[in-house]
Coordinates of C-alpha atoms and ligand atoms in Angstrom, one line a residue:
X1 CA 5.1 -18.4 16.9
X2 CA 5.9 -21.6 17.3
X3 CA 7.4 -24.0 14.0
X4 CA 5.1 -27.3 13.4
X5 CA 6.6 -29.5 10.7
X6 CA 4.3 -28.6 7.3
X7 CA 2.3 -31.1 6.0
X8 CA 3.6 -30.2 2.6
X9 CA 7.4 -30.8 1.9
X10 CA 9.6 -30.2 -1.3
X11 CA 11.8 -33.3 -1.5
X12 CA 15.4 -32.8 0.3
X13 CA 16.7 -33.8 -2.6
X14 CA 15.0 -31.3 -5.1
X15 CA 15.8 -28.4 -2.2
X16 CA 19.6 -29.3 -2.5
X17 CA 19.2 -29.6 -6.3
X18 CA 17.7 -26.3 -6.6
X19 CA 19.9 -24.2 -3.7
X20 CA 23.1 -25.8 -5.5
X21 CA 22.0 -23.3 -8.7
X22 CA 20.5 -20.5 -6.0
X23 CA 22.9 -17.1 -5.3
X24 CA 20.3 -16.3 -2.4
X25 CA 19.1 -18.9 0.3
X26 CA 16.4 -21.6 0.7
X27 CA 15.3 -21.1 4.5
X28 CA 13.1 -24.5 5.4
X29 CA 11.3 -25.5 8.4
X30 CA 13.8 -26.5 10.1
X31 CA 15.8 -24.1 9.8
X32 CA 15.8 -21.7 13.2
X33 CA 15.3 -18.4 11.3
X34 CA 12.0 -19.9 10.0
X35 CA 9.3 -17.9 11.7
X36 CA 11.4 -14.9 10.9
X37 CA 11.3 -15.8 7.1
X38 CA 7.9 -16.8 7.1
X39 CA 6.2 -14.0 9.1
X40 CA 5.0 -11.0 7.7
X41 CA 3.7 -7.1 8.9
X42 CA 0.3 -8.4 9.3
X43 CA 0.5 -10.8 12.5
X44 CA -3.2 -12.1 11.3
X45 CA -0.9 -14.1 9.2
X46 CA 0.3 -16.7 10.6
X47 CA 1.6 -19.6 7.5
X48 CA 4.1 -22.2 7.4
X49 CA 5.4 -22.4 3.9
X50 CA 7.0 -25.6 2.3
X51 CA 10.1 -23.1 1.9
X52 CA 11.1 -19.4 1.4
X53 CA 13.2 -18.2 -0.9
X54 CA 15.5 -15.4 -0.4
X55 CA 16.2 -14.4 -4.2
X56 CA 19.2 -12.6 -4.8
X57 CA 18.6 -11.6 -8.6
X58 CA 17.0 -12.2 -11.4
X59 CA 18.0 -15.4 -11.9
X60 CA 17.2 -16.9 -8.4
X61 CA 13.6 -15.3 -9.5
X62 CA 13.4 -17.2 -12.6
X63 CA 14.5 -20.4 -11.2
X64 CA 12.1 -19.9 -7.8
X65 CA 8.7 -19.6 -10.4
X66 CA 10.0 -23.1 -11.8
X67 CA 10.2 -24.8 -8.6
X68 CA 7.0 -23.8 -7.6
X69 CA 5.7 -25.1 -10.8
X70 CA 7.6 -28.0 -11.6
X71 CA 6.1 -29.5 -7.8
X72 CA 2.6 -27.9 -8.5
X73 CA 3.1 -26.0 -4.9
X74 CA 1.5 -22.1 -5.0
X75 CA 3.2 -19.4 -5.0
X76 CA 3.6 -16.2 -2.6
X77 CA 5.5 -13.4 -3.6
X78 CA 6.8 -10.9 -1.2
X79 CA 8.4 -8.0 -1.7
X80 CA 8.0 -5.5 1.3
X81 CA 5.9 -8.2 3.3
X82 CA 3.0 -5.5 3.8
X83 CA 0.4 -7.3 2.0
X84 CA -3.2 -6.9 4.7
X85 CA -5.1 -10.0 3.2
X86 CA -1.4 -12.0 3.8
X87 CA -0.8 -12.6 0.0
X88 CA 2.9 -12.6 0.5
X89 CA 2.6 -16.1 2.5
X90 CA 0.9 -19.3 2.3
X91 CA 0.8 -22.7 3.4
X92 CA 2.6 -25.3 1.9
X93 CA 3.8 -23.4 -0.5
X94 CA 6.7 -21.4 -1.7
X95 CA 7.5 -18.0 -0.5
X96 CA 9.4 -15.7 -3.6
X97 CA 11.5 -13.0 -1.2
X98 CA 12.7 -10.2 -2.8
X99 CA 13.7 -8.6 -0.1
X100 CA 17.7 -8.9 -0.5
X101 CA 17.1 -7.5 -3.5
X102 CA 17.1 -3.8 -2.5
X103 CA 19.6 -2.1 -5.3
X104 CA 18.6 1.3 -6.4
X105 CA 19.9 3.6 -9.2
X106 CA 19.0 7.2 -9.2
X107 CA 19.7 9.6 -12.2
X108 CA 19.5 13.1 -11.3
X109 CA 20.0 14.0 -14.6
X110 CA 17.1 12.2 -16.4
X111 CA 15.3 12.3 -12.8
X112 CA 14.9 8.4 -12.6
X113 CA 15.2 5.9 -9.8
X114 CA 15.8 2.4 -10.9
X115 CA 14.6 0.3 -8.2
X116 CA 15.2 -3.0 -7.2
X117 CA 11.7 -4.7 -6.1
X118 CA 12.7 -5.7 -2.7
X119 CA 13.1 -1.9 -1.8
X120 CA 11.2 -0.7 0.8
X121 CA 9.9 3.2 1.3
X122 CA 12.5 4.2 3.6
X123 CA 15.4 3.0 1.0
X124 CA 14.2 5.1 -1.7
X125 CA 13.2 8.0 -0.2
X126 CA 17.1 8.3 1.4
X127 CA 18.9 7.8 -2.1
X128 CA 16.3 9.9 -4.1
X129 CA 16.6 12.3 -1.4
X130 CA 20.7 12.9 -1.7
X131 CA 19.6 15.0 -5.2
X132 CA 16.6 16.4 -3.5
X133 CA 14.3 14.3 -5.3
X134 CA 11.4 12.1 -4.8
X135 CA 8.1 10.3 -5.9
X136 CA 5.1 9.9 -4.0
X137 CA 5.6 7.2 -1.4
X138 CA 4.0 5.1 1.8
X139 CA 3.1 7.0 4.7
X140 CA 4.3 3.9 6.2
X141 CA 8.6 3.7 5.6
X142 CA 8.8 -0.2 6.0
X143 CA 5.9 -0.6 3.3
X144 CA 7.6 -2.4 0.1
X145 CA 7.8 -0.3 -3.0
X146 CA 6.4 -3.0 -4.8
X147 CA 3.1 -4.2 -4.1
X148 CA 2.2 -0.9 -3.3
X149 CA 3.3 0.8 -6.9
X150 CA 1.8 -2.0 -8.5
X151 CA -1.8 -1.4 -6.6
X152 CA -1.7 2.6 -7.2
X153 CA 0.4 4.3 -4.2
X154 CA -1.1 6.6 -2.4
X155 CA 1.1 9.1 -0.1
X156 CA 1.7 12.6 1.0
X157 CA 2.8 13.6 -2.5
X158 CA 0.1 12.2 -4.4
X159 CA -1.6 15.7 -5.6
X160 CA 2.0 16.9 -6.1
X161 CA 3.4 14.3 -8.1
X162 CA 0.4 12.0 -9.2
X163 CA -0.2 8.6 -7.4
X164 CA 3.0 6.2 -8.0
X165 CA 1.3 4.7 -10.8
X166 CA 1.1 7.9 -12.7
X167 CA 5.2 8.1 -12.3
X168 CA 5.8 4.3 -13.7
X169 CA 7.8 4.4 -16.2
X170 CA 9.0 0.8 -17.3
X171 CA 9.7 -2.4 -15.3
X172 CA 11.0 -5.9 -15.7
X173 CA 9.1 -8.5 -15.2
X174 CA 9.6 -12.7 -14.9
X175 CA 6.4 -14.2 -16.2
X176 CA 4.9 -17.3 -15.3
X177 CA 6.9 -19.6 -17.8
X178 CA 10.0 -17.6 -16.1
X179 CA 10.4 -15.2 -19.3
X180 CA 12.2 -12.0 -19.0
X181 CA 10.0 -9.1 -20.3
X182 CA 10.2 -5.3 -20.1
X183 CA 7.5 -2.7 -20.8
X184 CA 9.6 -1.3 -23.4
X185 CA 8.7 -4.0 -25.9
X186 CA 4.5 -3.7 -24.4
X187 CA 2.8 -0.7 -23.5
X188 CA -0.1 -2.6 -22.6
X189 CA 1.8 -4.7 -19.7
X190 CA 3.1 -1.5 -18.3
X191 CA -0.6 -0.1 -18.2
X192 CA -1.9 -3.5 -16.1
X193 CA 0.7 -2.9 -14.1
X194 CA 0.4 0.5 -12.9
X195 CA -2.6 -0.8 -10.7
X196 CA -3.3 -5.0 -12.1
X197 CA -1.3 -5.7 -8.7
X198 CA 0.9 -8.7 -9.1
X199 CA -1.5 -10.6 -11.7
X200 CA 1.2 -10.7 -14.6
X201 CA 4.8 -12.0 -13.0
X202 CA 7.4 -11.2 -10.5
X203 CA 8.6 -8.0 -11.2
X204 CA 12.2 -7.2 -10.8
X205 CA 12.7 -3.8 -11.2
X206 CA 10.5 -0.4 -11.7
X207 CA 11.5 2.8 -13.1
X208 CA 9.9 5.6 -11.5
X209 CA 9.8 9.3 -12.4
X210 CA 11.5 11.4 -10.2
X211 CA 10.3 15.3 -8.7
X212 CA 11.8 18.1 -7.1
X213 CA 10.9 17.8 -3.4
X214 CA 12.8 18.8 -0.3
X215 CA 15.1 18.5 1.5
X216 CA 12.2 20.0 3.4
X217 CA 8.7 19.7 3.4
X218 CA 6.5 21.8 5.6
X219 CA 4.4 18.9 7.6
X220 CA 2.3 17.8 10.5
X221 CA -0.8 16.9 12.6
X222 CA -3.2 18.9 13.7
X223 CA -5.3 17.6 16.7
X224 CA -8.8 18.9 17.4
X225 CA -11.6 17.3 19.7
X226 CA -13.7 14.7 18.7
X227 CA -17.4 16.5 19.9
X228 CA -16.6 19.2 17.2
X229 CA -15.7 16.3 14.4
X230 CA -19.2 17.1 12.3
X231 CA -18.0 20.9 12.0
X232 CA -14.8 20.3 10.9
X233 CA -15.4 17.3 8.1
X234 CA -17.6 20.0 6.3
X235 CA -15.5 22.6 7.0
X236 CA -12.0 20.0 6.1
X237 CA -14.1 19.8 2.3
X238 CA -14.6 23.3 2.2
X239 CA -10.4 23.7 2.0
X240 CA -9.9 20.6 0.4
X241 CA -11.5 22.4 -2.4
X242 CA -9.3 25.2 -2.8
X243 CA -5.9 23.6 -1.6
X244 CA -3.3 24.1 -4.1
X245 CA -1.5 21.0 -5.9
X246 CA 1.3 21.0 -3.7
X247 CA -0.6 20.3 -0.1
X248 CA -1.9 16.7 0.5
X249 CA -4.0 16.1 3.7
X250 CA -5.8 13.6 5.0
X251 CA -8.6 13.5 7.9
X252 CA -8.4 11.1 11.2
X253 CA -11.0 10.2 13.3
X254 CA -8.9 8.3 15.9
X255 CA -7.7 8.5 19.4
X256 CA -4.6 10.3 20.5
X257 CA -1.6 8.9 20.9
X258 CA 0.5 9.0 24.1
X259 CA 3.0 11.2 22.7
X260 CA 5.0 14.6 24.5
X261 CA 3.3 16.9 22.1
X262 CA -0.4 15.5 23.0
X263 CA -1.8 17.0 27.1
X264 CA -1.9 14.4 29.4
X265 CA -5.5 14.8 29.4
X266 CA -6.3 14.3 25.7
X267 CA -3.9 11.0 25.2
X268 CA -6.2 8.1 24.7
X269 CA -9.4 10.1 24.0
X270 CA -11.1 10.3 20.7
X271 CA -9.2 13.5 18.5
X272 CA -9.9 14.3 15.1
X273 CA -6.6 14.8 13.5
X274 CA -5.7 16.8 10.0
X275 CA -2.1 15.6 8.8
X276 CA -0.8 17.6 5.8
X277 CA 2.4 18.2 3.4
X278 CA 2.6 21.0 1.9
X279 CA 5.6 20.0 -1.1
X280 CA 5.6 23.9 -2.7
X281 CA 7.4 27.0 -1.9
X282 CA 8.4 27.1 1.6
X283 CA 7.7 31.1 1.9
X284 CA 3.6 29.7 1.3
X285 CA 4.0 27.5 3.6
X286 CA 1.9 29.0 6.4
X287 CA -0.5 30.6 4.2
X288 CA -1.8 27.2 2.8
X289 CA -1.8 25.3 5.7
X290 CA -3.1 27.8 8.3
X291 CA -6.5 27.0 7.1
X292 CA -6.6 23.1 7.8
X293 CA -5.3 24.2 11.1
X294 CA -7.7 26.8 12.3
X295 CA -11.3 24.6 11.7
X296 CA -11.8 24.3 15.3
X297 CA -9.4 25.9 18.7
X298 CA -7.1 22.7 18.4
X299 CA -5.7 20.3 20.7
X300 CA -1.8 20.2 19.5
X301 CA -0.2 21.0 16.6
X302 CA 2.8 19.8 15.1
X303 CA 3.3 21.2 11.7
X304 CA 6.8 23.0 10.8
X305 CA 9.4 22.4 8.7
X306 CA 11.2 19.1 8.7
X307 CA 13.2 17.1 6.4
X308 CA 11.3 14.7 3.7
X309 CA 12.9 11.8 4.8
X310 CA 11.7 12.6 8.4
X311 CA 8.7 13.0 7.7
X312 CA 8.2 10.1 5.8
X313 CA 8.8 7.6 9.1
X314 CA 6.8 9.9 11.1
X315 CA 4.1 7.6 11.1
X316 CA 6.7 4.3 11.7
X317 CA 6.2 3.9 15.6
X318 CA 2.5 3.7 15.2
X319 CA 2.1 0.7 12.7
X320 CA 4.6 -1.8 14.5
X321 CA 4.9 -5.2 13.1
X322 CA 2.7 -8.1 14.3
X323 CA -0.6 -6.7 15.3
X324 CA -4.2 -8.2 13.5
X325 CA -4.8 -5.9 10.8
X326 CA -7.8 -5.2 8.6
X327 CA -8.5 -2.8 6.0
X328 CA -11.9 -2.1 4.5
X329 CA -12.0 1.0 2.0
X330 CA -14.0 2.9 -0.2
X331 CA -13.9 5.4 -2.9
X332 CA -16.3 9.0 -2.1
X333 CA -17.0 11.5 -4.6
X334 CA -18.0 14.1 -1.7
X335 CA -18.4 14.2 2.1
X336 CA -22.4 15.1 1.8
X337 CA -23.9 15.4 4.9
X338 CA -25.1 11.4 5.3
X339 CA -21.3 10.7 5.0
X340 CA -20.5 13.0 7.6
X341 CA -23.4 11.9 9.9
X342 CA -22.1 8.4 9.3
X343 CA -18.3 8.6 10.0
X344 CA -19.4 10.7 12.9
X345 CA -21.3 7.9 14.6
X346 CA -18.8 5.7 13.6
X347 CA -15.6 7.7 15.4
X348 CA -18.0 7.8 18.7
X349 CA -18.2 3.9 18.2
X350 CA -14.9 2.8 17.8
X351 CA -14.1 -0.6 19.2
X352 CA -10.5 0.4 20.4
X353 CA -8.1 2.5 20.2
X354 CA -5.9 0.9 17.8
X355 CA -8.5 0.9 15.1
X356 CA -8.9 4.4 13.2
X357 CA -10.9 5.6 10.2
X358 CA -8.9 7.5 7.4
X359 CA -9.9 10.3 4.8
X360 CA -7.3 10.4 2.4
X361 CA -7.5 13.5 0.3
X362 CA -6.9 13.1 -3.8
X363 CA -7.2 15.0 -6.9
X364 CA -4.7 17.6 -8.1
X365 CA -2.5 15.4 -10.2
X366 CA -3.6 12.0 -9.4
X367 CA -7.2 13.4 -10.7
X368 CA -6.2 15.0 -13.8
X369 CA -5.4 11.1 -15.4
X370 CA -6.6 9.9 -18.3
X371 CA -8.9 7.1 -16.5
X372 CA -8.0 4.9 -19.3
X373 CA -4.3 5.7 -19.4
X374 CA -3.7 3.6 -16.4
X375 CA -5.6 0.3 -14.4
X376 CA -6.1 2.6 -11.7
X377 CA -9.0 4.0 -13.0
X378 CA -11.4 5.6 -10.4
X379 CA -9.9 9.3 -10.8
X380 CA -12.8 11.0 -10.5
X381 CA -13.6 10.6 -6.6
X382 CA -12.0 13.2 -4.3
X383 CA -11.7 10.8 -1.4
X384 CA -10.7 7.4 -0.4
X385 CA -11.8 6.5 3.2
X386 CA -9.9 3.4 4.9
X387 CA -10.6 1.6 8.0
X388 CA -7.6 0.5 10.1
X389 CA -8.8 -2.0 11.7
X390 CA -6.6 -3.3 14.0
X391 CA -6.1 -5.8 17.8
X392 CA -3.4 -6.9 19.5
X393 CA -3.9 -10.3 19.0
X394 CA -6.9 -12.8 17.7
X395 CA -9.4 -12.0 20.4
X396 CA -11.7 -9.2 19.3
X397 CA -10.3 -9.4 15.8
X398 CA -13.3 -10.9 14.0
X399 CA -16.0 -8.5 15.9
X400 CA -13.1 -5.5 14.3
X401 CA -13.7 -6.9 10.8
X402 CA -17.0 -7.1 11.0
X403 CA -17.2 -3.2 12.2
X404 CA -15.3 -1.8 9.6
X405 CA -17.1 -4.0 6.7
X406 CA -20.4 -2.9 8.0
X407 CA -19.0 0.7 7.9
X408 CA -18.3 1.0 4.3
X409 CA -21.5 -1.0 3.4
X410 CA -23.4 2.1 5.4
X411 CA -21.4 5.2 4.0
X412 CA -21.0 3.4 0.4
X413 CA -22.3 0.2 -0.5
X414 CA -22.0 0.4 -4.0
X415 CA -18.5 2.4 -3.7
X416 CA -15.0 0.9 -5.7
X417 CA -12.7 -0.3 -3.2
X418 CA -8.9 0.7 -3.4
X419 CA -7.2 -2.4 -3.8
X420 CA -4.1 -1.5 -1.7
X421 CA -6.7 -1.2 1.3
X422 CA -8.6 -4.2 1.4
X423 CA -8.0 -7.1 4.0
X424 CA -9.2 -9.9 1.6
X425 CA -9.2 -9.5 -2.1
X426 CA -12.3 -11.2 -2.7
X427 CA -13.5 -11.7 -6.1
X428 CA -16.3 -9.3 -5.6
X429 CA -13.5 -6.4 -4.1
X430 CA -11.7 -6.9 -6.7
X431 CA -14.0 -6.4 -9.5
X432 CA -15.2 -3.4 -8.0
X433 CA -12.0 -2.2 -7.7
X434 CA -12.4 -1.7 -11.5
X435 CA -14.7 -0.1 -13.8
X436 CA -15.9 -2.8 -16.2
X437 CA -13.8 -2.0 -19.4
X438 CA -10.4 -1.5 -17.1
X439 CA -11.8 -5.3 -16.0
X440 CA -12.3 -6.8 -19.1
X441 CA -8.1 -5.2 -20.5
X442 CA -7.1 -6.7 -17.3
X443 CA -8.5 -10.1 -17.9
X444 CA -7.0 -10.3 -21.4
X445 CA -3.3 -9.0 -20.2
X446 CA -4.1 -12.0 -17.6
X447 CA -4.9 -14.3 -20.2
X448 CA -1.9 -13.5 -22.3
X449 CA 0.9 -13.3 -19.7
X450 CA -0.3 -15.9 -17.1
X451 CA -3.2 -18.3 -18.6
X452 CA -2.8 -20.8 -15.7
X453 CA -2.8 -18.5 -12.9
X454 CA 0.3 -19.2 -11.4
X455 CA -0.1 -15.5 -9.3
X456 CA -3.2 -16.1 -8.0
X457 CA -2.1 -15.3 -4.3
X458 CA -2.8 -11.8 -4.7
X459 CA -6.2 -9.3 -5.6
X460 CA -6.6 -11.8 -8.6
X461 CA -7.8 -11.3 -11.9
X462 CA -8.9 -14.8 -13.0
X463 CA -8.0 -15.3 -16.6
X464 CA -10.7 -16.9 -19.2
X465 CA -10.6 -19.6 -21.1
X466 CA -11.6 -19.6 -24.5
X467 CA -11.7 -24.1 -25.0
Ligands
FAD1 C1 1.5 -0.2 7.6 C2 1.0 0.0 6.2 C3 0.9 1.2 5.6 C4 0.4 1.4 4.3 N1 0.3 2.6 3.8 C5 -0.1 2.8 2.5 C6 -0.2 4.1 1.9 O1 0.2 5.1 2.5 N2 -0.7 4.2 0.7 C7 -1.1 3.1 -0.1 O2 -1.4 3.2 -1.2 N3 -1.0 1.8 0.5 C8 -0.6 1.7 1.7 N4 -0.5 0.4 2.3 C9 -1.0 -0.7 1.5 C10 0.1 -1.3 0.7 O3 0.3 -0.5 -0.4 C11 -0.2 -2.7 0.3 O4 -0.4 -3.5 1.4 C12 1.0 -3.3 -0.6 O5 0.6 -4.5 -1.2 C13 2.2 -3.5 0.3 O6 3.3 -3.8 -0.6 P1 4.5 -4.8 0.0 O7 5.4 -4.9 -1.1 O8 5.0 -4.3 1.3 O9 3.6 -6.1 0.2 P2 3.9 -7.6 0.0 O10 3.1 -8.3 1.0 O11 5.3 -8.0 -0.1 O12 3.2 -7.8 -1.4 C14 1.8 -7.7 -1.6 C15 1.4 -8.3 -2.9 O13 1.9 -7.5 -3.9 C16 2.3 -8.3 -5.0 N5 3.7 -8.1 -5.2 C17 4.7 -7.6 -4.4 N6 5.8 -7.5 -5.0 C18 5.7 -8.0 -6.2 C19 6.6 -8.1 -7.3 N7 7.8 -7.7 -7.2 N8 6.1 -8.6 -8.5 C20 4.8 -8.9 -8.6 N9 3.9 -8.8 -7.6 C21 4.4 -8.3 -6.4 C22 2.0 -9.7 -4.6 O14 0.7 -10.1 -5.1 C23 2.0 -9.7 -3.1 O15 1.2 -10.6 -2.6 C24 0.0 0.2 3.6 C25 0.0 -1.0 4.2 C26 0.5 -1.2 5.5 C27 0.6 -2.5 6.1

């Protein structure tokens, strides 16, 4: 990346003013970490704020929201730096970091984590871990704890321990006028945020229920050929089914990695591929996974038992920084036999071998919720499928997008989106990301905590005026 002056600039002396009062950093243009501070996962990004602001507490947070608003510049707020539509940049504007803010208290006793929200995956899941605890977390380790909490959170412990939503607890939260709040004192905010995204302030810190998990898990991939892929999504729904609580899975139509444990042969071809955790007694280990593992005379198999925290970066090497990267999702109720037919075609079509089509498996706990008891409110679907849509770089990135959108319109065009898996956040994904009542509550938390929509870099809810 190369650093062009922005057309936008925050006076010098306004910077100095406000850095004078800041316990983080200002890191401008000029400065020669720039592109490090302004770059995020998603190399499709590629913005040149006014500044960024490396927050170091709550207080750098309160003042940062000011800034922005006393010189009318937008506002990005980062936490993890994950975001797929690129919320957690902009141009021109000012970048809220919050990723020196990485504290984390964990109560053994009371089984809480008290999280700082510039924690990523990895952070947590090593202190919860020391107590052999944890909450269900990104399949991704570098993925911030934030943004994805505060869209749902789904992991490999989801029908174990609920999605993370369903283990928020409390947070703290800056609002747009740079108020300090906390859940305690409203129910309501702590509902919109356990799935309203970043629509009601900067939060500084979640408290999230903790499980009993570990220090092993029983875990792994199973890789089967791609010809017998119709066979084994009906027989994959067959077990998903009857799987106990404690195993998670989720079905890939991909192509193999070049890893030790694929055959020369196979690497690079197109593999269907069941990962599972099984999170329960280790003695059942075998029993409940054996049948995920048998659908078809498979390829490789990697599933044994392995530390949590291991398993949790398994995935790491595979979704390095900087690449173009797309998501398009949808929820399913079933995998009926037009579904099937469809993500068949589609795995025979894919455009490369970086993009991949997911079938993450829900229900147990994340599908016994009250619908209304948080704003993630589609609990009654057994499925979410996302496409990973990714390229190297620009060329070929568009035609990508375009595949994966015209994917989901095929298998479900009238489908809610998960708004953790979307690569824009368009007004129209966003609303059917929500059933109409969870809308409308979201709209009036909007209109209450930020009526000028000063977070609107994010899957916006628009708040109404009443003049
Ligand atoms: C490699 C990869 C793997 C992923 N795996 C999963 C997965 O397994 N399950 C899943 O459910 N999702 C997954 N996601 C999606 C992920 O949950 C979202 O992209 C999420 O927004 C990332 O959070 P972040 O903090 O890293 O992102 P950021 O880019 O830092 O933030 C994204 C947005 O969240 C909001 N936000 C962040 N922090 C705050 C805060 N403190 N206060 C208020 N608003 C805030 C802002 O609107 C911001 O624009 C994955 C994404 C990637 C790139």
């Amino acid at each position: 990346m190369t650093t062009e002056p922005t057309t936008r600039q925050v006076g010098d002396a306004t910077l100095a003013d406000f850095s004078a009062g800041l316990r983080g950093r200002v890191v401008r243009p000029s400065d020669p970490d720039f592109d490090q501070a302004r770059s995020i996962w998603n190399g499709a990004h590629d913005r040149r704020p006014a500044a960024v602001v490396r927050c170091a507490g709550v207080s750098d947070v309160m003042n940062t929201i000011g800034l922005a608003r006393s010189e009318g510049l937008a506002l990005a707020v980062r936490a993890g730096g994950h975001s797929i539509p690129g919320f957690s940049t902009c141009d021109d504007g000012i970048v809220l970091d919050l990723s020196l803010m990485r504290g984390i208290r964990v109560d053994p006793q009371q089984r809480r984590a008290t999280i700082q929200t510039g924690c990523v995956w990895s952070d947590v899941d090593v202190e919860t871990q020391q107590f052999n605890l944890a909450v269900t977390g990104g399949l991704v380790s570098s993925t911030g704890v934030a943004g994805f909490t505060l869209g749902g959170g789904v992991g490999w412990l989801t029908r174990q321990c609920g999605l993370t939503v369903d283990n928020l607890a409390g947070a703290e939260v800056i609002t747009a006028d740079g108020e300090w709040v906390t859940t305690r004192d409203d129910p309501n905010l702590l509902w919109g945020l356990q799935g309203g995204g970043g629509n009601f302030g900067v939060v500084t810190s979640l408290d999230l229920v903790l499980h009993d998990v570990g220090p092993t898990v029983f875990a792994g991939m199973v890789f089967y050929r791609a010809d017998a892929a119709e066979d084994i999504l009906g027989a994959y729904q067959d077990q998903c089914r009857s799987a106990p609580d404690g195993l998670t899975t989720l079905l890939k139509l991909t192509s193999a990695p070049v890893a030790p444990f694929v055959p020369e042969a196979a690497r690079g071809t197109p593999v269907v591929v069941i990962g599972g955790c099984w999170a329960g007694d280790p003695a059942a280990a075998e029993g409940v996974t054996r049948p995920f593992r048998s659908l078809s005379p498979p390829i490789a198999d990697t599933y044994a038992a392995r530390g949590y925290v291991e398993w949790q970066q398994a995935l790491d090497a595979q979704f390095p920084r900087g690449l173009h990267c797309y998501f398009r999702s949808a929820f399913l109720a079933a995998l009926d036999d037009r579904a099937i037919r469809t993500l068949v075609k589609a795995h025979a079509e894919l455009p490369n071998t970086l993009t991949e089509i997911i079938v993450h498996q829900l229900g147990g706990a994340a599908g016994r919720v009250d619908p209304a008891a948080t704003a993630f409110a589609v609990r009654d679907q057994d499925y979410i499928v996302n496409v990973i849509a990714r390229t190297a770089g620009s060329a070929g990135f568009d035609d990508v997008k375009k595949w994966s959108r015209d994917l989901i319109s095929t298998l479900a065009p009238a489908a809610p989106t998960y708004v953790n898996f979307t690569g824009e956040g368009s007004a129209e994904d966003v609303r059917t990301a929500y059933p109409p009542s969870t809308y409308q509550r979201l709209v009036e938390l909007k209109n209450r905590y930020d009526p000028d929509n000063v977070f609107r870099l994010n899957q916006n809810i628009p708040p109404v005026r009443t003049v």
